[in-house]
Amino acid sequence: MSPLPVRPPHQEGTPIVSSSPSSLSSPSSARTSASLHLAVALDGAGWHPAAWRDPAARPRDLFTAGYWADLVAEAERGLLDFVTIEDSLGLQSSHLLEPDGRTDQVRGRLDAVLIAARVAPLTRHIGLVPTVVATHTEPFHLSKAIATLDYVSAGRAGLRVQATRRPNEAAHFGRRALPRFELRDLHSPPVRELTAGLLDEAADYVEVVRRLWDSWEDDAEIRDVATGRFVDRDKLHYIDFEGKHFSVKGPSITPRPPQGQPLVSALAHEEATGAPFRFVARSADVGYVTPHDIAQARAVVAAVRAEQDAAGRAEEPLHLFGDLVVFLDDDPTAAQARRERLDAFAGDPYTSDARIFTGTPAQLADLLLEFQQAGLSGFRLRPAVLGHDLHAITRGLVPELQRRGVFRSSYEADTLRGLLGLARPANRYSPELSASIERGAPLSA
């Protein structure tokens, strides 16, 4: 294999969970598709906390539009399905619950939705999935922002929904206080109850967003100059959502997005309560999971599918992507040496919620195909150093998967839903669908 290119164009957050609707060619094909889907998670200089000190990093460019445009252009060059863009309501921190005060790691970030909107006109095919925090923000504002992104990108928008239990982030808003607890309390009944409550709130948040996207029928805009009618008011609908956490009347002030329903995704860690899996099963089109071996992957997939069935979504598509942090080089010893060098800069061995892979693109391809047998339909890779490992993915891993006949050789759809085999859903408020519901047909998300 020729050396992997490393070009100058070029931390891990700790949310509880990060979080579209349509159908595949058949309801179960999201579970059995032979072709692999790939996404990358973009975060600062990379997922290793010392990534900014790698020679391939561009720390002086982190807060420039060109930096993010270069990253997404490289991901699109590799024919990836989409990129996710990390965000949070607090500074990055290696501490799970509170800022750690360190000044030797990347701190500060740009707004993920605005990054995606800036990059959208510069790309043509790749999906753009910014992270949004549901816990302290308003679903009405978010629905409008993602609908706008879907227009700007011509149907390539999504979102990754996150919930947060960090007290310091709640203090930014002053609307409520979240209890402080120690790491040793993470699996205690009070913290589990808190987590489940925040994820129930996030599920309501997603439901409001989805209803607002549907609150304009597709042909609500008439734009008839002769009659002076721009919009058909009868095709705008109040959503009248009343729940424990939100009361939203609607309709939206943005017409229905080009995809109808942009992609909704979430990160679901394994947890004793099952709340993250339940949230993904109830609310998402793509769930990111973090198994560390094939047995755990099978168990996680089975658990999410059981929750999906319990939520009444058994016939709806739900992609499950495995998350992995990757250190990639032609020589596995070089990848290991690079990881050790970064660990030395950071002062501690790097750990992650996801499996950490250190090796060659061919070895990673072997692992992905093994994990796929557990029922995963794709993978979201977290490059340890974006300036190095993103290129290793697009120019090393992708060609390897193409040689094995499991990854596309060109983009075959114009929208993000299309890339994932998801049909554009009918509007829940359209007369045709309303009549279908009255006849007893189920309402898909």
PDB file of N, CA and C in Angstrom, residues 11-19 43 47 86-89 93 95-97 109 131-135 160-166 169 186 195 198-199 266-269 271 276 288 290 323 353 380 382:
ATOM      1  N   GLN A  11     -11.753  16.560  20.933  1.00  0.00           N
ATOM      2  CA  GLN A  11     -11.812  16.168  22.257  1.00  0.00           C
ATOM      3  C   GLN A  11     -13.162  15.649  22.675  1.00  0.00           C
ATOM      4  N   GLU A  12     -12.732  15.113  22.996  1.00  0.00           N
ATOM      5  CA  GLU A  12     -13.931  14.308  23.109  1.00  0.00           C
ATOM      6  C   GLU A  12     -14.912  14.885  24.108  1.00  0.00           C
ATOM      7  N   GLY A  13     -16.151  15.178  23.672  1.00  0.00           N
ATOM      8  CA  GLY A  13     -17.188  15.626  24.572  1.00  0.00           C
ATOM      9  C   GLY A  13     -17.775  14.446  25.324  1.00  0.00           C
ATOM     10  N   THR A  14     -18.595  14.719  26.307  1.00  0.00           N
ATOM     11  CA  THR A  14     -19.189  13.640  27.085  1.00  0.00           C
ATOM     12  C   THR A  14     -20.670  13.867  27.297  1.00  0.00           C
ATOM     13  N   PRO A  15     -21.464  13.954  26.206  1.00  0.00           N
ATOM     14  CA  PRO A  15     -22.898  14.095  26.388  1.00  0.00           C
ATOM     15  C   PRO A  15     -23.526  12.802  26.874  1.00  0.00           C
ATOM     16  N   ILE A  16     -24.693  12.894  27.436  1.00  0.00           N
ATOM     17  CA  ILE A  16     -25.447  11.687  27.766  1.00  0.00           C
ATOM     18  C   ILE A  16     -25.785  10.954  26.481  1.00  0.00           C
ATOM     19  N   VAL A  17     -26.258  11.700  25.524  1.00  0.00           N
ATOM     20  CA  VAL A  17     -26.706  11.083  24.285  1.00  0.00           C
ATOM     21  C   VAL A  17     -26.691  12.118  23.204  1.00  0.00           C
ATOM     22  N   SER A  18     -26.351  11.746  22.040  1.00  0.00           N
ATOM     23  CA  SER A  18     -26.474  12.635  20.926  1.00  0.00           C
ATOM     24  C   SER A  18     -27.527  12.094  19.973  1.00  0.00           C
ATOM     25  N   SER A  19     -28.453  12.799  19.391  1.00  0.00           N
ATOM     26  CA  SER A  19     -29.459  12.148  18.593  1.00  0.00           C
ATOM     27  C   SER A  19     -29.437  12.398  17.136  1.00  0.00           C
ATOM     28  N   ASP A  43     -14.505  17.181  15.173  1.00  0.00           N
ATOM     29  CA  ASP A  43     -14.433  17.868  16.451  1.00  0.00           C
ATOM     30  C   ASP A  43     -13.069  18.525  16.593  1.00  0.00           C
ATOM     31  N   TRP A  47     -10.158  13.917  17.846  1.00  0.00           N
ATOM     32  CA  TRP A  47     -10.764  13.392  19.066  1.00  0.00           C
ATOM     33  C   TRP A  47      -9.756  13.150  20.177  1.00  0.00           C
ATOM     34  N   GLU A  86     -19.413  18.366  16.044  1.00  0.00           N
ATOM     35  CA  GLU A  86     -19.611  18.394  17.487  1.00  0.00           C
ATOM     36  C   GLU A  86     -19.960  19.801  17.973  1.00  0.00           C
ATOM     37  N   ASP A  87     -20.713  19.843  19.060  1.00  0.00           N
ATOM     38  CA  ASP A  87     -21.055  21.110  19.702  1.00  0.00           C
ATOM     39  C   ASP A  87     -21.469  20.803  21.130  1.00  0.00           C
ATOM     40  N   SER A  88     -21.522  21.824  21.938  1.00  0.00           N
ATOM     41  CA  SER A  88     -21.972  21.670  23.322  1.00  0.00           C
ATOM     42  C   SER A  88     -22.290  23.049  23.859  1.00  0.00           C
ATOM     43  N   LEU A  89     -22.793  23.086  25.076  1.00  0.00           N
ATOM     44  CA  LEU A  89     -23.098  24.354  25.741  1.00  0.00           C
ATOM     45  C   LEU A  89     -22.023  24.727  26.752  1.00  0.00           C
ATOM     46  N   SER A  93     -13.852  19.441  27.791  1.00  0.00           N
ATOM     47  CA  SER A  93     -13.225  19.089  29.051  1.00  0.00           C
ATOM     48  C   SER A  93     -12.979  17.598  29.096  1.00  0.00           C
ATOM     49  N   HIS A  95     -12.925  16.157  31.868  1.00  0.00           N
ATOM     50  CA  HIS A  95     -13.708  15.766  33.036  1.00  0.00           C
ATOM     51  C   HIS A  95     -15.158  15.605  32.614  1.00  0.00           C
ATOM     52  N   LEU A  96     -15.778  14.568  33.116  1.00  0.00           N
ATOM     53  CA  LEU A  96     -17.130  14.232  32.667  1.00  0.00           C
ATOM     54  C   LEU A  96     -18.168  15.273  33.062  1.00  0.00           C
ATOM     55  N   LEU A  97     -18.016  15.895  34.236  1.00  0.00           N
ATOM     56  CA  LEU A  97     -19.102  16.685  34.789  1.00  0.00           C
ATOM     57  C   LEU A  97     -18.830  18.177  34.865  1.00  0.00           C
ATOM     58  N   ARG A 109     -15.199  26.629  20.706  1.00  0.00           N
ATOM     59  CA  ARG A 109     -15.669  26.043  19.450  1.00  0.00           C
ATOM     60  C   ARG A 109     -16.618  27.002  18.755  1.00  0.00           C
ATOM     61  N   THR A 131     -24.485  19.019  15.635  1.00  0.00           N
ATOM     62  CA  THR A 131     -24.977  18.630  16.954  1.00  0.00           C
ATOM     63  C   THR A 131     -25.781  19.774  17.559  1.00  0.00           C
ATOM     64  N   VAL A 132     -26.903  19.446  18.178  1.00  0.00           N
ATOM     65  CA  VAL A 132     -27.719  20.437  18.879  1.00  0.00           C
ATOM     66  C   VAL A 132     -28.045  19.889  20.266  1.00  0.00           C
ATOM     67  N   VAL A 133     -28.117  20.764  21.244  1.00  0.00           N
ATOM     68  CA  VAL A 133     -28.420  20.363  22.614  1.00  0.00           C
ATOM     69  C   VAL A 133     -29.876  20.678  22.903  1.00  0.00           C
ATOM     70  N   ALA A 134     -30.635  19.640  23.215  1.00  0.00           N
ATOM     71  CA  ALA A 134     -32.070  19.814  23.438  1.00  0.00           C
ATOM     72  C   ALA A 134     -32.386  20.324  24.840  1.00  0.00           C
ATOM     73  N   THR A 135     -31.513  20.088  25.786  1.00  0.00           N
ATOM     74  CA  THR A 135     -31.862  20.297  27.192  1.00  0.00           C
ATOM     75  C   THR A 135     -32.187  21.744  27.535  1.00  0.00           C
ATOM     76  N   ARG A 160     -27.906  16.018  15.122  1.00  0.00           N
ATOM     77  CA  ARG A 160     -27.561  15.041  16.154  1.00  0.00           C
ATOM     78  C   ARG A 160     -28.012  15.627  17.480  1.00  0.00           C
ATOM     79  N   VAL A 161     -29.021  15.018  18.075  1.00  0.00           N
ATOM     80  CA  VAL A 161     -29.621  15.562  19.286  1.00  0.00           C
ATOM     81  C   VAL A 161     -28.856  15.065  20.512  1.00  0.00           C
ATOM     82  N   GLN A 162     -28.549  16.003  21.398  1.00  0.00           N
ATOM     83  CA  GLN A 162     -27.803  15.731  22.616  1.00  0.00           C
ATOM     84  C   GLN A 162     -28.624  16.174  23.816  1.00  0.00           C
ATOM     85  N   ALA A 163     -28.480  15.458  24.918  1.00  0.00           N
ATOM     86  CA  ALA A 163     -29.000  15.931  26.205  1.00  0.00           C
ATOM     87  C   ALA A 163     -27.814  16.119  27.138  1.00  0.00           C
ATOM     88  N   THR A 164     -27.925  17.021  28.081  1.00  0.00           N
ATOM     89  CA  THR A 164     -26.811  17.269  28.994  1.00  0.00           C
ATOM     90  C   THR A 164     -27.300  17.330  30.432  1.00  0.00           C
ATOM     91  N   ARG A 165     -26.536  16.725  31.325  1.00  0.00           N
ATOM     92  CA  ARG A 165     -26.861  16.776  32.753  1.00  0.00           C
ATOM     93  C   ARG A 165     -25.817  17.581  33.519  1.00  0.00           C
ATOM     94  N   ARG A 166     -25.017  18.383  32.827  1.00  0.00           N
ATOM     95  CA  ARG A 166     -23.961  19.147  33.477  1.00  0.00           C
ATOM     96  C   ARG A 166     -24.527  20.395  34.158  1.00  0.00           C
ATOM     97  N   GLU A 169     -23.561  23.903  32.695  1.00  0.00           N
ATOM     98  CA  GLU A 169     -24.240  24.309  31.473  1.00  0.00           C
ATOM     99  C   GLU A 169     -25.647  24.820  31.778  1.00  0.00           C
ATOM    100  N   LEU A 186     -22.548   7.842  38.975  1.00  0.00           N
ATOM    101  CA  LEU A 186     -23.144   7.789  37.636  1.00  0.00           C
ATOM    102  C   LEU A 186     -24.225   6.723  37.500  1.00  0.00           C
ATOM    103  N   THR A 195     -31.137  11.007  34.118  1.00  0.00           N
ATOM    104  CA  THR A 195     -30.838  10.714  32.716  1.00  0.00           C
ATOM    105  C   THR A 195     -32.092  10.351  31.946  1.00  0.00           C
ATOM    106  N   LEU A 198     -34.224  13.466  31.310  1.00  0.00           N
ATOM    107  CA  LEU A 198     -33.683  14.344  30.271  1.00  0.00           C
ATOM    108  C   LEU A 198     -33.887  13.763  28.880  1.00  0.00           C
ATOM    109  N   LEU A 199     -33.802  12.445  28.767  1.00  0.00           N
ATOM    110  CA  LEU A 199     -34.005  11.819  27.457  1.00  0.00           C
ATOM    111  C   LEU A 199     -35.488  11.789  27.077  1.00  0.00           C
ATOM    112  N   ALA A 266     -28.810  10.236  16.932  1.00  0.00           N
ATOM    113  CA  ALA A 266     -28.502  10.337  18.366  1.00  0.00           C
ATOM    114  C   ALA A 266     -27.452   9.310  18.739  1.00  0.00           C
ATOM    115  N   LEU A 267     -26.643   9.651  19.727  1.00  0.00           N
ATOM    116  CA  LEU A 267     -25.660   8.729  20.295  1.00  0.00           C
ATOM    117  C   LEU A 267     -26.274   8.040  21.501  1.00  0.00           C
ATOM    118  N   ALA A 268     -26.200   6.719  21.524  1.00  0.00           N
ATOM    119  CA  ALA A 268     -26.795   5.953  22.621  1.00  0.00           C
ATOM    120  C   ALA A 268     -25.749   5.053  23.250  1.00  0.00           C
ATOM    121  N   HIS A 269     -25.306   5.416  24.440  1.00  0.00           N
ATOM    122  CA  HIS A 269     -24.392   4.562  25.187  1.00  0.00           C
ATOM    123  C   HIS A 269     -25.179   3.463  25.889  1.00  0.00           C
ATOM    124  N   GLU A 271     -26.446   1.532  28.854  1.00  0.00           N
ATOM    125  CA  GLU A 271     -26.689   1.970  30.221  1.00  0.00           C
ATOM    126  C   GLU A 271     -27.715   1.062  30.857  1.00  0.00           C
ATOM    127  N   PRO A 276     -31.024   5.515  26.972  1.00  0.00           N
ATOM    128  CA  PRO A 276     -30.483   5.985  25.693  1.00  0.00           C
ATOM    129  C   PRO A 276     -30.951   5.139  24.508  1.00  0.00           C
ATOM    130  N   TYR A 288     -26.181   6.095  16.927  1.00  0.00           N
ATOM    131  CA  TYR A 288     -24.761   5.757  17.048  1.00  0.00           C
ATOM    132  C   TYR A 288     -24.571   4.974  18.341  1.00  0.00           C
ATOM    133  N   THR A 290     -21.830   2.256  20.759  1.00  0.00           N
ATOM    134  CA  THR A 290     -20.400   2.193  21.068  1.00  0.00           C
ATOM    135  C   THR A 290     -19.956   0.822  21.577  1.00  0.00           C
ATOM    136  N   ASP A 323     -19.708   3.514  16.504  1.00  0.00           N
ATOM    137  CA  ASP A 323     -18.719   4.578  16.651  1.00  0.00           C
ATOM    138  C   ASP A 323     -17.352   3.985  16.988  1.00  0.00           C
ATOM    139  N   ASP A 353     -15.413   6.499  25.245  1.00  0.00           N
ATOM    140  CA  ASP A 353     -16.617   5.690  25.346  1.00  0.00           C
ATOM    141  C   ASP A 353     -16.677   4.667  24.223  1.00  0.00           C
ATOM    142  N   ARG A 380     -19.660   5.439  12.259  1.00  0.00           N
ATOM    143  CA  ARG A 380     -19.248   6.830  12.380  1.00  0.00           C
ATOM    144  C   ARG A 380     -17.853   6.825  12.993  1.00  0.00           C
ATOM    145  N   ARG A 382     -14.392   8.500  14.338  1.00  0.00           N
ATOM    146  CA  ARG A 382     -13.904   9.696  14.998  1.00  0.00           C
ATOM    147  C   ARG A 382     -12.392   9.781  14.758  1.00  0.00           C
TER     148      ARG A 382
END
